[in-house]
């Protein structure tokens, strides 16, 4: 609570300071009161949610909305304050210079007034993150994008030339709030008519029962060669509060049962073979393995038992740090790894061929899209759902469609 009080005080200081720019641009008392009411309203809304917050519920629903609105206004005031501070430094230096030099201008003895030009620039730039956060919350989180890739391999079995894969990841069903839009996303997956569908972890936020309202719609996922899945770090119940360890274990077993009932073939440090016209490729799935404090239940050595180094291999591993730290250095060559986890931080800028940026790149080297190292590919899916920030801007929810190609075949 003490941290929240400090944050609230800083917020109010920034809001008051930023008001100077607003007052410079708008002379209407009505606009001034609108500024005050909106800033105070955002703080009061968040305060109510903080006072009534239950850790067992997770950061979702109106609590997440309150946090996002507060963050939007906080950024607005922060950017305004930054530019006003720069302007005040210049004003102070100018005033001091005039005093020392003794400029004959009769106005030189007065402190320079604020310039509308600076306040206008400040407000315009501050409006960008403010608007982006709010747009992402109300429109961006269900703005599903189908991203298509073609990958070529020298040793792909001939029968799997033009074999199509659809990957989704990071559903985070506990955050959803619009059944029709989620249903639209699932239908969009099926419309790709891929040979196989892979889900690469984090189907819930905290507890398995979050999946219950969405179980039926995700059970509609359909592909000729099946739907395969793995677990992500959120699926184990590690972030929820449990009365006993037995409750936590039951929660995980319930999640596994639901995935089976949905028609998902859950791979837990195990493998399967996909067969077509006498050829086969190995499908390997590991439990979560993440760098740092994340769960390291993934056992690649166990998962690859029964397959040979010569097999063409597709690996499902939730966290791309596993690929970077372990997979690409393994004595087996994993041709394609499918991961998720990063969400692209749900915020960034992407203009294909020009810009690809998100703050998450400072944490993860491989954070979105296709990468290749040591002759091995990884696709890091940007995620189907959202968590924490109840929205997306610039990094939209993704359905990956990957077509495997055999080099030399038309």
mmCIF file of N, CA, C and O in Angstrom, residues 206-286:
data_model
loop_
_atom_site.group_PDB
_atom_site.id
_atom_site.type_symbol
_atom_site.label_atom_id
_atom_site.label_comp_id
_atom_site.label_asym_id
_atom_site.label_seq_id
_atom_site.Cartn_x
_atom_site.Cartn_y
_atom_site.Cartn_z
ATOM 1 N N UNK A 206 -4.247 -18.005 -14.149
ATOM 2 C CA UNK A 206 -3.940 -18.459 -12.799
ATOM 3 C C UNK A 206 -4.453 -19.867 -12.514
ATOM 4 O O UNK A 206 -3.706 -20.714 -12.044
ATOM 5 N N UNK A 207 -5.749 -20.080 -12.790
ATOM 6 C CA UNK A 207 -6.389 -21.332 -12.416
ATOM 7 C C UNK A 207 -7.116 -21.961 -13.594
ATOM 8 O O UNK A 207 -7.575 -21.263 -14.506
ATOM 9 N N UNK A 208 -7.249 -23.283 -13.531
ATOM 10 C CA UNK A 208 -7.820 -24.037 -14.641
ATOM 11 C C UNK A 208 -9.269 -23.676 -14.925
ATOM 12 O O UNK A 208 -9.708 -23.736 -16.078
ATOM 13 N N UNK A 209 -10.030 -23.306 -13.893
ATOM 14 C CA UNK A 209 -11.447 -23.041 -14.129
ATOM 15 C C UNK A 209 -11.689 -21.801 -14.990
ATOM 16 O O UNK A 209 -12.807 -21.575 -15.463
ATOM 17 N N UNK A 210 -10.643 -21.005 -15.230
ATOM 18 C CA UNK A 210 -10.779 -19.872 -16.164
ATOM 19 C C UNK A 210 -11.115 -20.354 -17.567
ATOM 20 O O UNK A 210 -11.716 -19.624 -18.356
ATOM 21 N N UNK A 211 -10.738 -21.589 -17.882
ATOM 22 C CA UNK A 211 -10.960 -22.123 -19.222
ATOM 23 C C UNK A 211 -12.397 -22.589 -19.438
ATOM 24 O O UNK A 211 -12.845 -22.685 -20.590
ATOM 25 N N UNK A 212 -13.130 -22.850 -18.357
ATOM 26 C CA UNK A 212 -14.459 -23.457 -18.476
ATOM 27 C C UNK A 212 -15.408 -22.699 -19.412
ATOM 28 O O UNK A 212 -16.051 -23.310 -20.264
ATOM 29 N N UNK A 213 -15.511 -21.341 -19.326
ATOM 30 C CA UNK A 213 -16.444 -20.641 -20.219
ATOM 31 C C UNK A 213 -16.020 -20.681 -21.683
ATOM 32 O O UNK A 213 -16.843 -20.393 -22.568
ATOM 33 N N UNK A 214 -14.763 -21.020 -21.947
ATOM 34 C CA UNK A 214 -14.222 -20.977 -23.308
ATOM 35 C C UNK A 214 -13.892 -22.366 -23.850
ATOM 36 O O UNK A 214 -13.428 -22.491 -24.981
ATOM 37 N N UNK A 215 -14.147 -23.356 -23.048
ATOM 38 C CA UNK A 215 -13.796 -24.724 -23.422
ATOM 39 C C UNK A 215 -14.498 -25.150 -24.710
ATOM 40 O O UNK A 215 -13.881 -25.731 -25.612
ATOM 41 N N UNK A 216 -15.777 -24.840 -24.811
ATOM 42 C CA UNK A 216 -16.550 -25.293 -25.976
ATOM 43 C C UNK A 216 -16.049 -24.647 -27.260
ATOM 44 O O UNK A 216 -15.896 -25.319 -28.286
ATOM 45 N N UNK A 217 -15.756 -23.343 -27.210
ATOM 46 C CA UNK A 217 -15.351 -22.672 -28.448
ATOM 47 C C UNK A 217 -13.975 -23.149 -28.900
ATOM 48 O O UNK A 217 -13.737 -23.361 -30.095
ATOM 49 N N UNK A 218 -13.046 -23.401 -27.972
ATOM 50 C CA UNK A 218 -11.721 -23.869 -28.381
ATOM 51 C C UNK A 218 -11.734 -25.348 -28.757
ATOM 52 O O UNK A 218 -10.831 -25.802 -29.465
ATOM 53 N N UNK A 219 -12.751 -26.071 -28.334
ATOM 54 C CA UNK A 219 -12.867 -27.466 -28.763
ATOM 55 C C UNK A 219 -13.238 -27.565 -30.242
ATOM 56 O O UNK A 219 -13.154 -28.639 -30.833
ATOM 57 N N UNK A 220 -13.630 -26.431 -30.848
ATOM 58 C CA UNK A 220 -13.970 -26.420 -32.273
ATOM 59 C C UNK A 220 -12.730 -26.371 -33.168
ATOM 60 O O UNK A 220 -12.850 -26.516 -34.389
ATOM 61 N N UNK A 221 -11.564 -26.116 -32.603
ATOM 62 C CA UNK A 221 -10.349 -26.114 -33.422
ATOM 63 C C UNK A 221 -10.215 -27.469 -34.103
ATOM 64 O O UNK A 221 -10.309 -28.519 -33.459
ATOM 65 N N UNK A 222 -9.983 -27.441 -35.403
ATOM 66 C CA UNK A 222 -10.021 -28.694 -36.151
ATOM 67 C C UNK A 222 -8.978 -28.683 -37.270
ATOM 68 O O UNK A 222 -8.842 -27.695 -37.996
ATOM 69 N N UNK A 223 -8.242 -29.780 -37.373
ATOM 70 C CA UNK A 223 -7.273 -29.964 -38.451
ATOM 71 C C UNK A 223 -7.170 -31.457 -38.759
ATOM 72 O O UNK A 223 -7.362 -32.304 -37.872
ATOM 73 N N UNK A 224 -6.861 -31.754 -39.990
ATOM 74 C CA UNK A 224 -6.827 -33.140 -40.469
ATOM 75 C C UNK A 224 -5.927 -34.025 -39.619
ATOM 76 O O UNK A 224 -6.277 -35.156 -39.280
ATOM 77 N N UNK A 225 -4.759 -33.512 -39.254
ATOM 78 C CA UNK A 225 -3.797 -34.307 -38.490
ATOM 79 C C UNK A 225 -3.834 -34.021 -36.995
ATOM 80 O O UNK A 225 -2.945 -34.450 -36.247
ATOM 81 N N UNK A 226 -4.836 -33.269 -36.540
ATOM 82 C CA UNK A 226 -5.034 -33.096 -35.112
ATOM 83 C C UNK A 226 -4.608 -31.748 -34.557
ATOM 84 O O UNK A 226 -4.062 -30.892 -35.260
ATOM 85 N N UNK A 227 -4.882 -31.586 -33.266
ATOM 86 C CA UNK A 227 -4.511 -30.390 -32.507
ATOM 87 C C UNK A 227 -3.607 -30.842 -31.367
ATOM 88 O O UNK A 227 -3.988 -31.689 -30.554
ATOM 89 N N UNK A 228 -2.413 -30.271 -31.304
ATOM 90 C CA UNK A 228 -1.420 -30.651 -30.294
ATOM 91 C C UNK A 228 -1.098 -29.444 -29.432
ATOM 92 O O UNK A 228 -1.088 -28.300 -29.912
ATOM 93 N N UNK A 229 -0.796 -29.703 -28.159
ATOM 94 C CA UNK A 229 -0.554 -28.586 -27.246
ATOM 95 C C UNK A 229 0.548 -28.917 -26.252
ATOM 96 O O UNK A 229 0.929 -30.083 -26.079
ATOM 97 N N UNK A 230 1.040 -27.880 -25.597
ATOM 98 C CA UNK A 230 1.993 -28.000 -24.494
ATOM 99 C C UNK A 230 1.547 -27.045 -23.385
ATOM 100 O O UNK A 230 0.590 -26.286 -23.556
ATOM 101 N N UNK A 231 2.247 -27.076 -22.274
ATOM 102 C CA UNK A 231 1.955 -26.180 -21.156
ATOM 103 C C UNK A 231 2.897 -24.983 -21.167
ATOM 104 O O UNK A 231 4.060 -25.092 -21.556
ATOM 105 N N UNK A 232 2.366 -23.833 -20.720
ATOM 106 C CA UNK A 232 3.189 -22.643 -20.513
ATOM 107 C C UNK A 232 3.334 -22.362 -19.033
ATOM 108 O O UNK A 232 2.721 -23.029 -18.186
ATOM 109 N N UNK A 233 4.114 -21.371 -18.686
ATOM 110 C CA UNK A 233 4.398 -21.102 -17.277
ATOM 111 C C UNK A 233 3.148 -20.778 -16.465
ATOM 112 O O UNK A 233 3.070 -21.081 -15.272
ATOM 113 N N UNK A 234 2.125 -20.189 -17.087
ATOM 114 C CA UNK A 234 0.911 -19.836 -16.350
ATOM 115 C C UNK A 234 0.002 -21.036 -16.095
ATOM 116 O O UNK A 234 -0.904 -20.947 -15.255
ATOM 117 N N UNK A 235 0.207 -22.123 -16.799
ATOM 118 C CA UNK A 235 -0.713 -23.256 -16.725
ATOM 119 C C UNK A 235 -0.538 -24.110 -15.476
ATOM 120 O O UNK A 235 -1.417 -24.906 -15.135
ATOM 121 N N UNK A 236 0.568 -23.956 -14.763
ATOM 122 C CA UNK A 236 0.855 -24.808 -13.613
ATOM 123 C C UNK A 236 0.218 -24.324 -12.307
ATOM 124 O O UNK A 236 0.286 -25.005 -11.289
ATOM 125 N N UNK A 237 -0.375 -23.138 -12.329
ATOM 126 C CA UNK A 237 -0.972 -22.606 -11.110
ATOM 127 C C UNK A 237 0.023 -21.968 -10.166
ATOM 128 O O UNK A 237 -0.301 -21.699 -9.001
ATOM 129 N N UNK A 238 1.233 -21.694 -10.648
ATOM 130 C CA UNK A 238 2.282 -21.146 -9.778
ATOM 131 C C UNK A 238 1.985 -19.729 -9.309
ATOM 132 O O UNK A 238 2.552 -19.269 -8.310
ATOM 133 N N UNK A 239 1.122 -18.996 -10.015
ATOM 134 C CA UNK A 239 0.871 -17.596 -9.672
ATOM 135 C C UNK A 239 -0.424 -17.409 -8.883
ATOM 136 O O UNK A 239 -0.815 -16.274 -8.603
ATOM 137 N N UNK A 240 -1.085 -18.507 -8.553
ATOM 138 C CA UNK A 240 -2.313 -18.445 -7.763
ATOM 139 C C UNK A 240 -2.008 -18.750 -6.296
ATOM 140 O O UNK A 240 -0.942 -19.268 -5.958
ATOM 141 N N UNK A 241 -2.950 -18.429 -5.435
ATOM 142 C CA UNK A 241 -2.826 -18.714 -4.005
ATOM 143 C C UNK A 241 -3.619 -19.990 -3.708
ATOM 144 O O UNK A 241 -4.811 -20.084 -4.014
ATOM 145 N N UNK A 242 -2.948 -20.985 -3.102
ATOM 146 C CA UNK A 242 -3.577 -22.277 -2.840
ATOM 147 C C UNK A 242 -3.565 -22.579 -1.336
ATOM 148 O O UNK A 242 -2.602 -22.243 -0.639
ATOM 149 N N UNK A 243 -4.637 -23.215 -0.884
ATOM 150 C CA UNK A 243 -4.692 -23.625 0.524
ATOM 151 C C UNK A 243 -3.719 -24.769 0.801
ATOM 152 O O UNK A 243 -3.068 -24.801 1.847
ATOM 153 N N UNK A 244 -3.629 -25.700 -0.150
ATOM 154 C CA UNK A 244 -2.739 -26.853 0.009
ATOM 155 C C UNK A 244 -2.054 -27.162 -1.310
ATOM 156 O O UNK A 244 -2.524 -26.766 -2.386
ATOM 157 N N UNK A 245 -0.969 -27.910 -1.239
ATOM 158 C CA UNK A 245 -0.270 -28.341 -2.443
ATOM 159 C C UNK A 245 -1.138 -29.307 -3.239
ATOM 160 O O UNK A 245 -1.055 -29.348 -4.469
ATOM 161 N N UNK A 246 -1.989 -30.047 -2.541
ATOM 162 C CA UNK A 246 -2.891 -30.985 -3.226
ATOM 163 C C UNK A 246 -3.883 -30.228 -4.112
ATOM 164 O O UNK A 246 -4.208 -30.666 -5.223
ATOM 165 N N UNK A 247 -4.351 -29.070 -3.632
ATOM 166 C CA UNK A 247 -5.267 -28.254 -4.437
ATOM 167 C C UNK A 247 -4.589 -27.805 -5.725
ATOM 168 O O UNK A 247 -5.203 -27.791 -6.799
ATOM 169 N N UNK A 248 -3.337 -27.420 -5.612
ATOM 170 C CA UNK A 248 -2.584 -26.977 -6.783
ATOM 171 C C UNK A 248 -2.407 -28.118 -7.779
ATOM 172 O O UNK A 248 -2.566 -27.927 -8.998
ATOM 173 N N UNK A 249 -2.106 -29.295 -7.290
ATOM 174 C CA UNK A 249 -1.930 -30.449 -8.165
ATOM 175 C C UNK A 249 -3.243 -30.828 -8.850
ATOM 176 O O UNK A 249 -3.263 -31.172 -10.037
ATOM 177 N N UNK A 250 -4.346 -30.769 -8.100
ATOM 178 C CA UNK A 250 -5.650 -31.054 -8.684
ATOM 179 C C UNK A 250 -5.994 -30.053 -9.787
ATOM 180 O O UNK A 250 -6.603 -30.401 -10.801
ATOM 181 N N UNK A 251 -5.616 -28.804 -9.569
ATOM 182 C CA UNK A 251 -5.850 -27.765 -10.563
ATOM 183 C C UNK A 251 -5.158 -28.107 -11.880
ATOM 184 O O UNK A 251 -5.749 -28.000 -12.958
ATOM 185 N N UNK A 252 -3.905 -28.558 -11.789
ATOM 186 C CA UNK A 252 -3.157 -28.903 -12.995
ATOM 187 C C UNK A 252 -3.759 -30.124 -13.680
ATOM 188 O O UNK A 252 -3.877 -30.166 -14.916
ATOM 189 N N UNK A 253 -4.159 -31.114 -12.909
ATOM 190 C CA UNK A 253 -4.763 -32.312 -13.486
ATOM 191 C C UNK A 253 -6.079 -31.974 -14.182
ATOM 192 O O UNK A 253 -6.401 -32.549 -15.231
ATOM 193 N N UNK A 254 -6.821 -31.045 -13.594
ATOM 194 C CA UNK A 254 -8.079 -30.624 -14.215
ATOM 195 C C UNK A 254 -7.819 -29.946 -15.558
ATOM 196 O O UNK A 254 -8.550 -30.154 -16.529
ATOM 197 N N UNK A 255 -6.764 -29.140 -15.616
ATOM 198 C CA UNK A 255 -6.411 -28.484 -16.875
ATOM 199 C C UNK A 255 -6.047 -29.515 -17.942
ATOM 200 O O UNK A 255 -6.466 -29.405 -19.104
ATOM 201 N N UNK A 256 -5.280 -30.515 -17.568
ATOM 202 C CA UNK A 256 -4.918 -31.577 -18.509
ATOM 203 C C UNK A 256 -6.157 -32.318 -18.999
ATOM 204 O O UNK A 256 -6.279 -32.631 -20.189
ATOM 205 N N UNK A 257 -7.071 -32.585 -18.079
ATOM 206 C CA UNK A 257 -8.310 -33.287 -18.441
ATOM 207 C C UNK A 257 -9.136 -32.472 -19.415
ATOM 208 O O UNK A 257 -9.657 -33.001 -20.409
ATOM 209 N N UNK A 258 -9.269 -31.173 -19.155
ATOM 210 C CA UNK A 258 -10.043 -30.314 -20.053
ATOM 211 C C UNK A 258 -9.428 -30.260 -21.433
ATOM 212 O O UNK A 258 -10.141 -30.292 -22.446
ATOM 213 N N UNK A 259 -8.109 -30.186 -21.515
ATOM 214 C CA UNK A 259 -7.476 -30.154 -22.835
ATOM 215 C C UNK A 259 -7.756 -31.450 -23.596
ATOM 216 O O UNK A 259 -8.013 -31.433 -24.797
ATOM 217 N N UNK A 260 -7.732 -32.559 -22.889
ATOM 218 C CA UNK A 260 -8.052 -33.832 -23.532
ATOM 219 C C UNK A 260 -9.490 -33.842 -24.026
ATOM 220 O O UNK A 260 -9.778 -34.286 -25.147
ATOM 221 N N UNK A 261 -10.404 -33.332 -23.204
ATOM 222 C CA UNK A 261 -11.816 -33.285 -23.585
ATOM 223 C C UNK A 261 -12.049 -32.334 -24.756
ATOM 224 O O UNK A 261 -13.002 -32.505 -25.530
ATOM 225 N N UNK A 262 -11.190 -31.335 -24.891
ATOM 226 C CA UNK A 262 -11.285 -30.387 -26.012
ATOM 227 C C UNK A 262 -10.724 -30.962 -27.303
ATOM 228 O O UNK A 262 -10.839 -30.333 -28.354
ATOM 229 N N UNK A 263 -10.078 -32.118 -27.214
ATOM 230 C CA UNK A 263 -9.487 -32.719 -28.398
ATOM 231 C C UNK A 263 -8.040 -32.362 -28.609
ATOM 232 O O UNK A 263 -7.471 -32.646 -29.671
ATOM 233 N N UNK A 264 -7.405 -31.741 -27.597
ATOM 234 C CA UNK A 264 -5.990 -31.407 -27.670
ATOM 235 C C UNK A 264 -5.165 -32.627 -27.256
ATOM 236 O O UNK A 264 -5.470 -33.267 -26.249
ATOM 237 N N UNK A 265 -4.136 -32.919 -28.003
ATOM 238 C CA UNK A 265 -3.173 -33.954 -27.616
ATOM 239 C C UNK A 265 -2.031 -33.246 -26.903
ATOM 240 O O UNK A 265 -1.174 -32.623 -27.527
ATOM 241 N N UNK A 266 -2.038 -33.318 -25.566
ATOM 242 C CA UNK A 266 -1.084 -32.579 -24.746
ATOM 243 C C UNK A 266 0.230 -33.341 -24.641
ATOM 244 O O UNK A 266 0.258 -34.488 -24.177
ATOM 245 N N UNK A 267 1.305 -32.700 -25.071
ATOM 246 C CA UNK A 267 2.630 -33.319 -25.038
ATOM 247 C C UNK A 267 3.367 -32.845 -23.784
ATOM 248 O O UNK A 267 3.608 -31.647 -23.618
ATOM 249 N N UNK A 268 3.722 -33.789 -22.931
ATOM 250 C CA UNK A 268 4.406 -33.488 -21.670
ATOM 251 C C UNK A 268 5.772 -34.167 -21.685
ATOM 252 O O UNK A 268 5.912 -35.313 -21.253
ATOM 253 N N UNK A 269 6.761 -33.465 -22.234
ATOM 254 C CA UNK A 269 8.095 -34.048 -22.410
ATOM 255 C C UNK A 269 7.986 -35.379 -23.158
ATOM 256 O O UNK A 269 8.513 -36.413 -22.745
ATOM 257 N N UNK A 270 7.275 -35.332 -24.268
ATOM 258 C CA UNK A 270 7.024 -36.544 -25.051
ATOM 259 C C UNK A 270 6.988 -36.193 -26.531
ATOM 260 O O UNK A 270 7.163 -35.032 -26.913
ATOM 261 N N UNK A 271 6.745 -37.205 -27.365
ATOM 262 C CA UNK A 271 6.752 -36.967 -28.801
ATOM 263 C C UNK A 271 5.721 -37.835 -29.515
ATOM 264 O O UNK A 271 5.210 -38.804 -28.957
ATOM 265 N N UNK A 272 5.429 -37.441 -30.733
ATOM 266 C CA UNK A 272 4.545 -38.185 -31.633
ATOM 267 C C UNK A 272 5.181 -38.147 -33.014
ATOM 268 O O UNK A 272 6.069 -37.326 -33.281
ATOM 269 N N UNK A 273 4.688 -38.993 -33.895
ATOM 270 C CA UNK A 273 5.090 -38.931 -35.297
ATOM 271 C C UNK A 273 3.883 -38.584 -36.141
ATOM 272 O O UNK A 273 2.803 -39.159 -35.983
ATOM 273 N N UNK A 274 4.056 -37.604 -37.024
ATOM 274 C CA UNK A 274 3.049 -37.277 -38.021
ATOM 275 C C UNK A 274 3.432 -38.010 -39.298
ATOM 276 O O UNK A 274 4.575 -37.896 -39.755
ATOM 277 N N UNK A 275 2.500 -38.751 -39.857
ATOM 278 C CA UNK A 275 2.801 -39.591 -41.021
ATOM 279 C C UNK A 275 1.967 -39.177 -42.218
ATOM 280 O O UNK A 275 0.801 -38.795 -42.078
ATOM 281 N N UNK A 276 2.608 -39.259 -43.380
ATOM 282 C CA UNK A 276 1.925 -38.902 -44.623
ATOM 283 C C UNK A 276 2.586 -39.634 -45.787
ATOM 284 O O UNK A 276 3.791 -39.464 -46.019
ATOM 285 N N UNK A 277 1.807 -40.441 -46.478
ATOM 286 C CA UNK A 277 2.262 -41.155 -47.683
ATOM 287 C C UNK A 277 3.578 -41.886 -47.456
ATOM 288 O O UNK A 277 4.491 -41.850 -48.300
ATOM 289 N N UNK A 278 3.692 -42.533 -46.315
ATOM 290 C CA UNK A 278 4.879 -43.321 -46.030
ATOM 291 C C UNK A 278 6.032 -42.551 -45.424
ATOM 292 O O UNK A 278 7.009 -43.157 -44.964
ATOM 293 N N UNK A 279 5.949 -41.225 -45.412
ATOM 294 C CA UNK A 279 6.980 -40.399 -44.761
ATOM 295 C C UNK A 279 6.503 -39.985 -43.373
ATOM 296 O O UNK A 279 5.310 -40.061 -43.057
ATOM 297 N N UNK A 280 7.424 -39.502 -42.554
ATOM 298 C CA UNK A 280 7.050 -39.080 -41.213
ATOM 299 C C UNK A 280 7.939 -37.926 -40.750
ATOM 300 O O UNK A 280 9.069 -37.757 -41.217
ATOM 301 N N UNK A 281 7.397 -37.134 -39.849
ATOM 302 C CA UNK A 281 8.178 -36.123 -39.152
ATOM 303 C C UNK A 281 7.891 -36.284 -37.659
ATOM 304 O O UNK A 281 6.792 -36.697 -37.253
ATOM 305 N N UNK A 282 8.891 -35.971 -36.841
ATOM 306 C CA UNK A 282 8.759 -36.116 -35.401
ATOM 307 C C UNK A 282 8.255 -34.819 -34.789
ATOM 308 O O UNK A 282 8.781 -33.732 -35.071
ATOM 309 N N UNK A 283 7.228 -34.935 -33.965
ATOM 310 C CA UNK A 283 6.698 -33.799 -33.214
ATOM 311 C C UNK A 283 7.073 -33.985 -31.750
ATOM 312 O O UNK A 283 6.706 -34.975 -31.120
ATOM 313 N N UNK A 284 7.827 -33.027 -31.207
ATOM 314 C CA UNK A 284 8.348 -33.112 -29.840
ATOM 315 C C UNK A 284 7.759 -31.963 -29.026
ATOM 316 O O UNK A 284 7.744 -30.815 -29.473
ATOM 317 N N UNK A 285 7.269 -32.291 -27.828
ATOM 318 C CA UNK A 285 6.712 -31.253 -26.969
ATOM 319 C C UNK A 285 7.306 -31.301 -25.582
ATOM 320 O O UNK A 285 7.335 -32.365 -24.950
ATOM 321 N N UNK A 286 7.810 -30.169 -25.108
ATOM 322 C CA UNK A 286 8.384 -30.118 -23.760
ATOM 323 C C UNK A 286 7.501 -29.277 -22.848
ATOM 324 O O UNK A 286 6.784 -28.381 -23.296
#
